[in-house]
PDB file of C-alpha atoms and ligand atoms in Angstrom:
ATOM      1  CA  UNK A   1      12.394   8.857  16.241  1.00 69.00           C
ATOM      2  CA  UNK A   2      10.862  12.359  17.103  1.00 80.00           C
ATOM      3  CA  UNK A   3       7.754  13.062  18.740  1.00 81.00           C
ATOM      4  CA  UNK A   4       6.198  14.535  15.738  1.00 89.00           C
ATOM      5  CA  UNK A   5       7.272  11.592  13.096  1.00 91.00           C
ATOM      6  CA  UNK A   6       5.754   9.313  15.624  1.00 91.00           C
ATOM      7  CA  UNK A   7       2.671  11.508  15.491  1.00 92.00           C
ATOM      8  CA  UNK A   8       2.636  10.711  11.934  1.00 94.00           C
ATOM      9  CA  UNK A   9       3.311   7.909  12.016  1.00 96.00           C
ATOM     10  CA  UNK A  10       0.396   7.265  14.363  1.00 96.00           C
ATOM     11  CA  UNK A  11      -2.133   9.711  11.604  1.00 96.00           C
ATOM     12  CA  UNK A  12      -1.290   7.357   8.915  1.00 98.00           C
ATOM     13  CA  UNK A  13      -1.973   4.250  10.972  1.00 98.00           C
ATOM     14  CA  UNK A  14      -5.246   5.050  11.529  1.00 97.00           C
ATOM     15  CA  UNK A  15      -6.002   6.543   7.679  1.00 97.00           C
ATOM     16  CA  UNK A  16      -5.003   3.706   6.761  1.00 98.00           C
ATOM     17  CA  UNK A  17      -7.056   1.210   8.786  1.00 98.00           C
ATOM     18  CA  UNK A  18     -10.081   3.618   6.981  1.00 97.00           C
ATOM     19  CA  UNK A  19      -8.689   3.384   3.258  1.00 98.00           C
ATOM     20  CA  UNK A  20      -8.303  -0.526   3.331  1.00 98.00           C
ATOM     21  CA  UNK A  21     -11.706  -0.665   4.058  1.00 97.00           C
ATOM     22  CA  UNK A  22     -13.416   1.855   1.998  1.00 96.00           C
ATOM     23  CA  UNK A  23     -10.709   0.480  -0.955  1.00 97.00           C
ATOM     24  CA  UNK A  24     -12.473  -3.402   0.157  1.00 96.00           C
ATOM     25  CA  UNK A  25      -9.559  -5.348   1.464  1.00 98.00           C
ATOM     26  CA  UNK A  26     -10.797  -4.975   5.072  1.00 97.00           C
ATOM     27  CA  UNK A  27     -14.607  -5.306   6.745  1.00 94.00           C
ATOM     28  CA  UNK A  28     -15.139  -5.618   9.645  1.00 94.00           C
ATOM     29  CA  UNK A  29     -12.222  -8.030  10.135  1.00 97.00           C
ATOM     30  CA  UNK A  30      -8.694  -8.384   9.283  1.00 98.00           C
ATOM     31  CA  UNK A  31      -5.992  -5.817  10.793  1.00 98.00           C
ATOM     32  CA  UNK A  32      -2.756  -3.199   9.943  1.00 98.00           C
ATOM     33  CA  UNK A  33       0.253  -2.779  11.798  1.00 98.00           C
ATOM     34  CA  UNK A  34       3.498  -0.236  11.715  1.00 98.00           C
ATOM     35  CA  UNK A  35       6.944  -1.690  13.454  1.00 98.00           C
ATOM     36  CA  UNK A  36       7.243   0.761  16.458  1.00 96.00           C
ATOM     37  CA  UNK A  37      10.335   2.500  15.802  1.00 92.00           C
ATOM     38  CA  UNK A  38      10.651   4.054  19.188  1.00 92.00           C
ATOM     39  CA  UNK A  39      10.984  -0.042  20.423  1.00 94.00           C
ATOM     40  CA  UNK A  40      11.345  -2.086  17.272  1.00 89.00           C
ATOM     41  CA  UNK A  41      10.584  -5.169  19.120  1.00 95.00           C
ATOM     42  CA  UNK A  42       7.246  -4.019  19.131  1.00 98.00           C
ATOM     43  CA  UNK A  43       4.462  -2.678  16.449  1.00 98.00           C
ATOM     44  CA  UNK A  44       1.431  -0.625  16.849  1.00 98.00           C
ATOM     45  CA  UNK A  45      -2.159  -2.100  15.587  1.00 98.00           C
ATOM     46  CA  UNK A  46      -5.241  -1.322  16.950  1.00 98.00           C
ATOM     47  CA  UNK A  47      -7.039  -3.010  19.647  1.00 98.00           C
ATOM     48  CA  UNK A  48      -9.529  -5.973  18.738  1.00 97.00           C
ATOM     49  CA  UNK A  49     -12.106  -3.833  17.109  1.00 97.00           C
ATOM     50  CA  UNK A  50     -13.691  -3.343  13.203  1.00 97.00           C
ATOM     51  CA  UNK A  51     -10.748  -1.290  11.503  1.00 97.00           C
ATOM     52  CA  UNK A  52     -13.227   1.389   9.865  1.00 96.00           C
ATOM     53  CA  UNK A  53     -13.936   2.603  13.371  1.00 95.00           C
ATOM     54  CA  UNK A  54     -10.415   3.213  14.100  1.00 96.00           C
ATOM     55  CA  UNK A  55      -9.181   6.475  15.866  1.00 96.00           C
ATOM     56  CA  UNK A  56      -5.728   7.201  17.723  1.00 96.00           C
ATOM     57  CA  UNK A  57      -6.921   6.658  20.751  1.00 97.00           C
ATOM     58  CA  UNK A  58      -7.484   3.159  19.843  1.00 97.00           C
ATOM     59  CA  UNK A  59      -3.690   2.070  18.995  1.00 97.00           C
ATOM     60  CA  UNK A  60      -1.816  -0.120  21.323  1.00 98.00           C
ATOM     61  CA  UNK A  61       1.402  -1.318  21.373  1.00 97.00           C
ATOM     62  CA  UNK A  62       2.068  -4.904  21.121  1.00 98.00           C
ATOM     63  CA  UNK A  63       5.948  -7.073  21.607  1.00 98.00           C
ATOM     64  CA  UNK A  64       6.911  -9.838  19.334  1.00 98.00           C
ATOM     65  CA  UNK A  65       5.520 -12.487  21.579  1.00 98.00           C
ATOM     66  CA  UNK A  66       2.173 -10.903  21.182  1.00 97.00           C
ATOM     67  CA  UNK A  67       1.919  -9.241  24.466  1.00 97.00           C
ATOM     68  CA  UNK A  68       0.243  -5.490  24.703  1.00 97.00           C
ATOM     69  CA  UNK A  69       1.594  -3.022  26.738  1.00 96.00           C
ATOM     70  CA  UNK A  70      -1.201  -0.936  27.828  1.00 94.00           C
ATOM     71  CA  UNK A  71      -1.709   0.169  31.173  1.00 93.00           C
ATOM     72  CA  UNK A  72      -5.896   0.235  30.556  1.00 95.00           C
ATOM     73  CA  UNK A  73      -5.015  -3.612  30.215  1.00 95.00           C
ATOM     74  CA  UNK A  74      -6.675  -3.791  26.250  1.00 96.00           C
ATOM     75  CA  UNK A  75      -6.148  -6.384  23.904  1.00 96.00           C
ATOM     76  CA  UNK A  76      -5.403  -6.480  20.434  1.00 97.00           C
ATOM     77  CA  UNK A  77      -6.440  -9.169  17.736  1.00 97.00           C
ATOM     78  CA  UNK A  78      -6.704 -12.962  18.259  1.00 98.00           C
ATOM     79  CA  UNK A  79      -4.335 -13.187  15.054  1.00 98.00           C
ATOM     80  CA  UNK A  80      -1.264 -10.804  15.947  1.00 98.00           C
ATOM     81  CA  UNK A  81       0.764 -13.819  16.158  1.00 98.00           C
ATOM     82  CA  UNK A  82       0.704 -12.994  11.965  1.00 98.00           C
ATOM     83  CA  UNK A  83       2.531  -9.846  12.400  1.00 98.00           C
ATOM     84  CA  UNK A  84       5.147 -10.569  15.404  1.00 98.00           C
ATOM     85  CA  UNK A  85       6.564 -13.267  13.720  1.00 98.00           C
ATOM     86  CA  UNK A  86       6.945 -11.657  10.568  1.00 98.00           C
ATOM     87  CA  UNK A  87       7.887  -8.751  12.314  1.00 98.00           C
ATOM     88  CA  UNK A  88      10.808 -10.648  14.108  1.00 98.00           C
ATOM     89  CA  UNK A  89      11.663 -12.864  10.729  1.00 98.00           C
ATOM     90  CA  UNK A  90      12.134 -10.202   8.433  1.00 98.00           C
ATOM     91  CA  UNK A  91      13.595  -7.015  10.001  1.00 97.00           C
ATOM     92  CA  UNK A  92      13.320  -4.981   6.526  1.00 98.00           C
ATOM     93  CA  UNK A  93       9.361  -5.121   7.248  1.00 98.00           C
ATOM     94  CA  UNK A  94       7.499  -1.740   8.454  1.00 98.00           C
ATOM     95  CA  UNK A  95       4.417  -2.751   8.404  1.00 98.00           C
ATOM     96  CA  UNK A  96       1.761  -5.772   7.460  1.00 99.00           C
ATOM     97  CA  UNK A  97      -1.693  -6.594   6.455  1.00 99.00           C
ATOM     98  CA  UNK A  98      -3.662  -9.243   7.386  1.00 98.00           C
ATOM     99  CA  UNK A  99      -6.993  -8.971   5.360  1.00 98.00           C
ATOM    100  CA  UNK A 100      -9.489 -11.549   3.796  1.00 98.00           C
ATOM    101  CA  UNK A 101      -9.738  -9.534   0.424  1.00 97.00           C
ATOM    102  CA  UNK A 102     -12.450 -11.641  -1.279  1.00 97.00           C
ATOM    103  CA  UNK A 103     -11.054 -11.546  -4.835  1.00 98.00           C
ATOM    104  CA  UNK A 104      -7.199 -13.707  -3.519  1.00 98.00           C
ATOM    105  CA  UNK A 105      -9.219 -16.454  -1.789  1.00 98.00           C
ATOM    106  CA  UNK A 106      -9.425 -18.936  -4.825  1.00 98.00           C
ATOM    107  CA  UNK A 107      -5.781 -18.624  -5.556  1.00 98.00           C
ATOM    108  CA  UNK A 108      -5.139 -19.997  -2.614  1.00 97.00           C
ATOM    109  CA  UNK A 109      -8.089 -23.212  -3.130  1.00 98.00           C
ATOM    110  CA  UNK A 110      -7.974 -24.043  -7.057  1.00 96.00           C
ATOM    111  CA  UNK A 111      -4.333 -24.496  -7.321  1.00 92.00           C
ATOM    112  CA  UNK A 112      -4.235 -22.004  -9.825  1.00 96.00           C
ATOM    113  CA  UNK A 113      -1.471 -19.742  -8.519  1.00 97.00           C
ATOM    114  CA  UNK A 114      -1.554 -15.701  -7.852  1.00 98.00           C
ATOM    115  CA  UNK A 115       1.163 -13.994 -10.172  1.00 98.00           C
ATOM    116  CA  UNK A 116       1.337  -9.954 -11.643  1.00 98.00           C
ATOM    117  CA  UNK A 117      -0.874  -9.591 -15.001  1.00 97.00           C
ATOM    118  CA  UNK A 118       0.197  -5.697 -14.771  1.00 97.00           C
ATOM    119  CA  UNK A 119       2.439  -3.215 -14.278  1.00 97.00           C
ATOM    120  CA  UNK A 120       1.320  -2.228 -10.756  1.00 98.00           C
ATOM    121  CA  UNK A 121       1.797  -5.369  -9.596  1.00 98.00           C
ATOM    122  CA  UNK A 122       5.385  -6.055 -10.062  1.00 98.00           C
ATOM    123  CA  UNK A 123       5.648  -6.484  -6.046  1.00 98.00           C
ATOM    124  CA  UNK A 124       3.774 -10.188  -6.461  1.00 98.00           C
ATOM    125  CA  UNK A 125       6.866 -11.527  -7.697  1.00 97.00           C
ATOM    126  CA  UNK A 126       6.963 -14.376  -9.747  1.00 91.00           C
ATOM    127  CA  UNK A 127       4.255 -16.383  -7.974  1.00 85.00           C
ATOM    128  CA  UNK A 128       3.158 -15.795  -4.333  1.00 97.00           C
ATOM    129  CA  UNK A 129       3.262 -18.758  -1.812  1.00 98.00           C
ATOM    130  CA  UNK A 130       0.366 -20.415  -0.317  1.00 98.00           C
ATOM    131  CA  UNK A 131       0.377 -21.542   3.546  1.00 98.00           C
ATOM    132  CA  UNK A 132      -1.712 -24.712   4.370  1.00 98.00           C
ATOM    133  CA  UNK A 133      -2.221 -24.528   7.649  1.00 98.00           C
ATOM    134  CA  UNK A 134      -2.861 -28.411   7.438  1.00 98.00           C
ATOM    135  CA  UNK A 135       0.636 -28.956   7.131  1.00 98.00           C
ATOM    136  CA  UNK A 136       1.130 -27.426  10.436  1.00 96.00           C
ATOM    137  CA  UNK A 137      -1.727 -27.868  12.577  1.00 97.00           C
ATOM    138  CA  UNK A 138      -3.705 -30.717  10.982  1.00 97.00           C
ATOM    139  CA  UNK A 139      -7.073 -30.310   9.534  1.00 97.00           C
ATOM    140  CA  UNK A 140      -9.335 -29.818  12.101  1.00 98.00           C
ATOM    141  CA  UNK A 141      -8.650 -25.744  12.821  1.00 97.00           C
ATOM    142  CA  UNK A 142     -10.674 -22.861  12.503  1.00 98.00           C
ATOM    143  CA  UNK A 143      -7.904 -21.403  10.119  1.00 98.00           C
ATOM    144  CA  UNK A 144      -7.130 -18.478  12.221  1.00 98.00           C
ATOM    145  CA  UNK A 145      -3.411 -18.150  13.225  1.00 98.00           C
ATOM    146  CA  UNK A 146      -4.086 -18.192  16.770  1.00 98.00           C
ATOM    147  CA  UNK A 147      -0.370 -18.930  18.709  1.00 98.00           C
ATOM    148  CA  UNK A 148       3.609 -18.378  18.129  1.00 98.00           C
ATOM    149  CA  UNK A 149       4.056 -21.640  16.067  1.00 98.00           C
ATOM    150  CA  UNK A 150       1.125 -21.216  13.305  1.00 98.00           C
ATOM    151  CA  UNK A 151       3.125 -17.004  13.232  1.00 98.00           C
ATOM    152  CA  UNK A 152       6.776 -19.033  12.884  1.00 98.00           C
ATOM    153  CA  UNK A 153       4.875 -21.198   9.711  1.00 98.00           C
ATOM    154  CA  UNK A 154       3.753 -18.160   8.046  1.00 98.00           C
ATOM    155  CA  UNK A 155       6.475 -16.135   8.197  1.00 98.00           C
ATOM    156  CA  UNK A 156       8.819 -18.807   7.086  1.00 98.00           C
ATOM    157  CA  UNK A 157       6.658 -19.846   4.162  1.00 98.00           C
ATOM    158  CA  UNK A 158       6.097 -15.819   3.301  1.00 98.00           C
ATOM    159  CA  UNK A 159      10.008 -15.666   3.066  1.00 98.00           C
ATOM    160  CA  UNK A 160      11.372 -12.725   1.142  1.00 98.00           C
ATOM    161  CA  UNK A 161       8.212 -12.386  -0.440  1.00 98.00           C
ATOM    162  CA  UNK A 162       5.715  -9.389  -0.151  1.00 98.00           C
ATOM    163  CA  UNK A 163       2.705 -11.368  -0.103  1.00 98.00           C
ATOM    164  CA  UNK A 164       1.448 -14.996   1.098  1.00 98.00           C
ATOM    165  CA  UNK A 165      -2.145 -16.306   0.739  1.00 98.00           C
ATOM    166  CA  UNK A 166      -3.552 -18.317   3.515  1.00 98.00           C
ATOM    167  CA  UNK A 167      -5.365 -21.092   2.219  1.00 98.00           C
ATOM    168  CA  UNK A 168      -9.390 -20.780   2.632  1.00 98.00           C
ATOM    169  CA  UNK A 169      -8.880 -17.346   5.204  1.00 98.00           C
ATOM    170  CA  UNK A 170      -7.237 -14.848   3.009  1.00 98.00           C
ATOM    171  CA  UNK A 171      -3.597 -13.191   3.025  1.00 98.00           C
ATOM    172  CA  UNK A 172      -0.768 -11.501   4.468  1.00 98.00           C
ATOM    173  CA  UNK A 173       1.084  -8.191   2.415  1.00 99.00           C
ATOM    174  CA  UNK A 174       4.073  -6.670   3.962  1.00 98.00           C
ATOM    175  CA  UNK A 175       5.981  -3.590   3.293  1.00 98.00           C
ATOM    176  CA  UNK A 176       8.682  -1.140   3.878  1.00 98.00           C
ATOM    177  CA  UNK A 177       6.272   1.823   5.208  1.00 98.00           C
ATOM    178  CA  UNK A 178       2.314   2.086   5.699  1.00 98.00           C
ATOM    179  CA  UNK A 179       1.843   3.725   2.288  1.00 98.00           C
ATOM    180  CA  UNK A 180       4.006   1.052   0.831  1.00 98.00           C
ATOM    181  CA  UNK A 181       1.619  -1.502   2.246  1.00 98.00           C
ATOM    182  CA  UNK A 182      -1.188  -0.190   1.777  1.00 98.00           C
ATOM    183  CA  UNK A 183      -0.441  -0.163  -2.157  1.00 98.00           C
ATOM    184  CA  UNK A 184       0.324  -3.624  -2.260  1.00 98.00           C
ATOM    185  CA  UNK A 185      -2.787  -5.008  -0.472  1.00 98.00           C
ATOM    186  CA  UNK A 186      -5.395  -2.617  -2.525  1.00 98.00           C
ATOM    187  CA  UNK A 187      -3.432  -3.893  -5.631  1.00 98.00           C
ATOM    188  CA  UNK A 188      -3.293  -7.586  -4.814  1.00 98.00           C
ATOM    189  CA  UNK A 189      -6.792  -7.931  -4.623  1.00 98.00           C
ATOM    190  CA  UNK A 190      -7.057  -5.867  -7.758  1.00 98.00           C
ATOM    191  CA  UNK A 191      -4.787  -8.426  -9.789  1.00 98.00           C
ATOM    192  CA  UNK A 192      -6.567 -11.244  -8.431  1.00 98.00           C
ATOM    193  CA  UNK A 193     -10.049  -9.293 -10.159  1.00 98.00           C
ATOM    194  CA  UNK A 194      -8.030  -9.374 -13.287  1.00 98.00           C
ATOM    195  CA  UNK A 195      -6.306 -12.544 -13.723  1.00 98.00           C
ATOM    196  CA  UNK A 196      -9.563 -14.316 -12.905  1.00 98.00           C
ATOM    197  CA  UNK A 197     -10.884 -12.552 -15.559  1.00 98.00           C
ATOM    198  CA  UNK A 198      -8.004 -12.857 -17.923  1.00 98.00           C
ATOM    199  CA  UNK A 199      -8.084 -16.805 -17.147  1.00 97.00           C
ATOM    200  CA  UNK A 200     -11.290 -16.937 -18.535  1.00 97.00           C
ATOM    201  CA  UNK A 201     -10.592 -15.525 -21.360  1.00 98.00           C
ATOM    202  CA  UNK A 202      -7.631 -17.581 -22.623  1.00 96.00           C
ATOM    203  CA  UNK A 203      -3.919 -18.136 -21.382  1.00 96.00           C
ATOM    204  CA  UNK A 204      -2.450 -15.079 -19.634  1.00 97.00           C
ATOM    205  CA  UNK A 205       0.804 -13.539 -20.373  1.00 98.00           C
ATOM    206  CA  UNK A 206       2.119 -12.691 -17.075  1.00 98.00           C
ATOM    207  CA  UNK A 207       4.936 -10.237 -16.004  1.00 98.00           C
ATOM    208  CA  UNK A 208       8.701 -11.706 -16.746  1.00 97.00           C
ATOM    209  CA  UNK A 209      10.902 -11.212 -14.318  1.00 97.00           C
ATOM    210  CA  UNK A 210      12.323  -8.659 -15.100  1.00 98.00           C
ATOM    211  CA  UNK A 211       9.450  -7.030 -16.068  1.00 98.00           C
ATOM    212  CA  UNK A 212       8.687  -7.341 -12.039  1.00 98.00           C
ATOM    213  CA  UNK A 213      11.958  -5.953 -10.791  1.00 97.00           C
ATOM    214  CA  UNK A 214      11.189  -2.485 -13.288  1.00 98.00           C
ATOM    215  CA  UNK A 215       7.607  -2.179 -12.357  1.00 98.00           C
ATOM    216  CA  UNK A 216       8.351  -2.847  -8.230  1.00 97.00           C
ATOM    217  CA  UNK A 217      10.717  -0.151  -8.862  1.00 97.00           C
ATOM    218  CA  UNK A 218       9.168   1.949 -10.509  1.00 97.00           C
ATOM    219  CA  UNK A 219       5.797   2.249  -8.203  1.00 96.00           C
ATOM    220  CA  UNK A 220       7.571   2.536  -5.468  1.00 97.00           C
ATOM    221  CA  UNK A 221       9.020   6.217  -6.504  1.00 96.00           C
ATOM    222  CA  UNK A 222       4.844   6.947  -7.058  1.00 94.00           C
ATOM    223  CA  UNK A 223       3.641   5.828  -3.276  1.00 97.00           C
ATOM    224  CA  UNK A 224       2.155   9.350  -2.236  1.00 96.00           C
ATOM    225  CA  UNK A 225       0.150   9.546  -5.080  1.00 96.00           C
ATOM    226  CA  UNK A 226      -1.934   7.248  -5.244  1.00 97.00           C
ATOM    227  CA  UNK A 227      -2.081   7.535  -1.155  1.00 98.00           C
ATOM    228  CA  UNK A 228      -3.458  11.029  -1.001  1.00 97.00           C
ATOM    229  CA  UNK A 229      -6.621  10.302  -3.329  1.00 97.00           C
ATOM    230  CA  UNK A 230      -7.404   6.753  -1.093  1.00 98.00           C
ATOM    231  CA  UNK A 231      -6.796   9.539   2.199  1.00 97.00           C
ATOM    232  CA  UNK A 232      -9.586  12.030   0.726  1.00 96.00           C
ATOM    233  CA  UNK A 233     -11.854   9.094  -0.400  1.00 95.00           C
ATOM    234  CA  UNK A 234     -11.688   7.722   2.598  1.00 95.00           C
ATOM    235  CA  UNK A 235     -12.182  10.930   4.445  1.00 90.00           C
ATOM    236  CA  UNK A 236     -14.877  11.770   2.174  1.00 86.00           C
ATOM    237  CA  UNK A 237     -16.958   8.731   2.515  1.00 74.00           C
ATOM    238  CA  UNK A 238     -16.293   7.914   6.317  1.00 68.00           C
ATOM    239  CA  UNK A 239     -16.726  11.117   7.749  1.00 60.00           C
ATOM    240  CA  UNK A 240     -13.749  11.225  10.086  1.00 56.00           C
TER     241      UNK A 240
HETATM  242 MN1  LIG B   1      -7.956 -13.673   9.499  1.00 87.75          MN
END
């Protein structure tokens, strides 16, 4: 990887971290990471800090057993154990999401399951998993995915998918680039507005599946798009 498409690479990161919370997936919690492609056993995420305050400077580099190397000796979130296990599970990944997007959270308590309603949410696939955390750490924990073992659970119920919901806590959206991921977290949460609408209105014709194969395709020739107008929004209302 050159210098400068790491320097990009690093520009997006932090746009990002501002769109996903001006777009309301993330407050002052939840996190972003890129794979670093100059080590790919390691990704970049910013240190333990609210994501809308973001800035370069803040980015530290973190190894698949959750271990940043950073010479100022700065540590990144309690829950990176989310994104090096997915990161060493599924090596088509780029980059992940860990937010608590309010609108997913009673998919993953109500049994009623999270699938695509519309075309720009193909990515969903037919339905998207749920991880208990009961089933793999009993039920007395604060939820949070905390150590290597709760990261191997996820990641193995997550699968091939591109998103999981974590029961009660929120979810987990992965992708082949930032602007790729970014998509699929603002429009998870924005399918979960409208199928909890749609399900009170009557019975909901979801995507087939090959309607979800067409539309993955299809949105993901239309990535930039989309990206440039959350990038000025963001810009506009954030100031930096
Ligand atoms: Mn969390």
């Amino acid at each position: 990887m050159t210098l400068n498409a790491h320097a990009t690479v690093m520009d997006d990161l932090v746009v990002a971290n501002h769109i996903l919370v001006n777009e309301g997936v993330l407050d002052g919690f939840g996190h972003i990471s890129v794979r670093d492609e100059r080590h790919p056993d390691r990704f970049l995420i910013a240190r333990s800090m609210a994501p809308g305050l973001v800035t370069a400077a803040d980015i530290v580099s973190c190894d698949l057993d959750g271990n940043v190397h950073d010479e100022q000796g700065r540590k990144t979130y309690v829950e990176r154990f989310i994104h090096s296990e997915i990161y060493r599970s599924r090596p088509d990944v780029k980059a992940v999401i860990h937010s608590h997007s309010p609108a997913i959270i009673s998919f993953g308590v109500t049994g009623a399951r999270l699938r695509p309603i519309c075309h720009m949410s193909g990515f969903l696939g037919s339905q998207v998993p749920v991880f208990e955390i009961r089933d793999a750490a009993g039920d007395n924990t604060d939820l949070l995915i905390r150590n290597q073992a709760l990261g191997k659970a996820l990641a193995k119920d997550l699968g091939d998918n591109a998103v999981a919901l974590l029961r009660g806590h929120g979810n987990v959206v992965v992708g082949f680039s930032i602007q790729q991921v970014v998509f699929r977290a603002i429009y998870t949460e924005n399918n979960a507005k409208l199928q909890s609408d749609a399900m009170r209105q009557g019975n909901v014709n979801f995507l087939s599946d090959g309607e979800v194969e067409a539309t993955s395709r299809m949105n993901d020739e239309h990535l930039d798009r989309p990206w440039e107008v959350w990038k000025r929004r963001a810009q506009l209302f954030s100031g930096v």
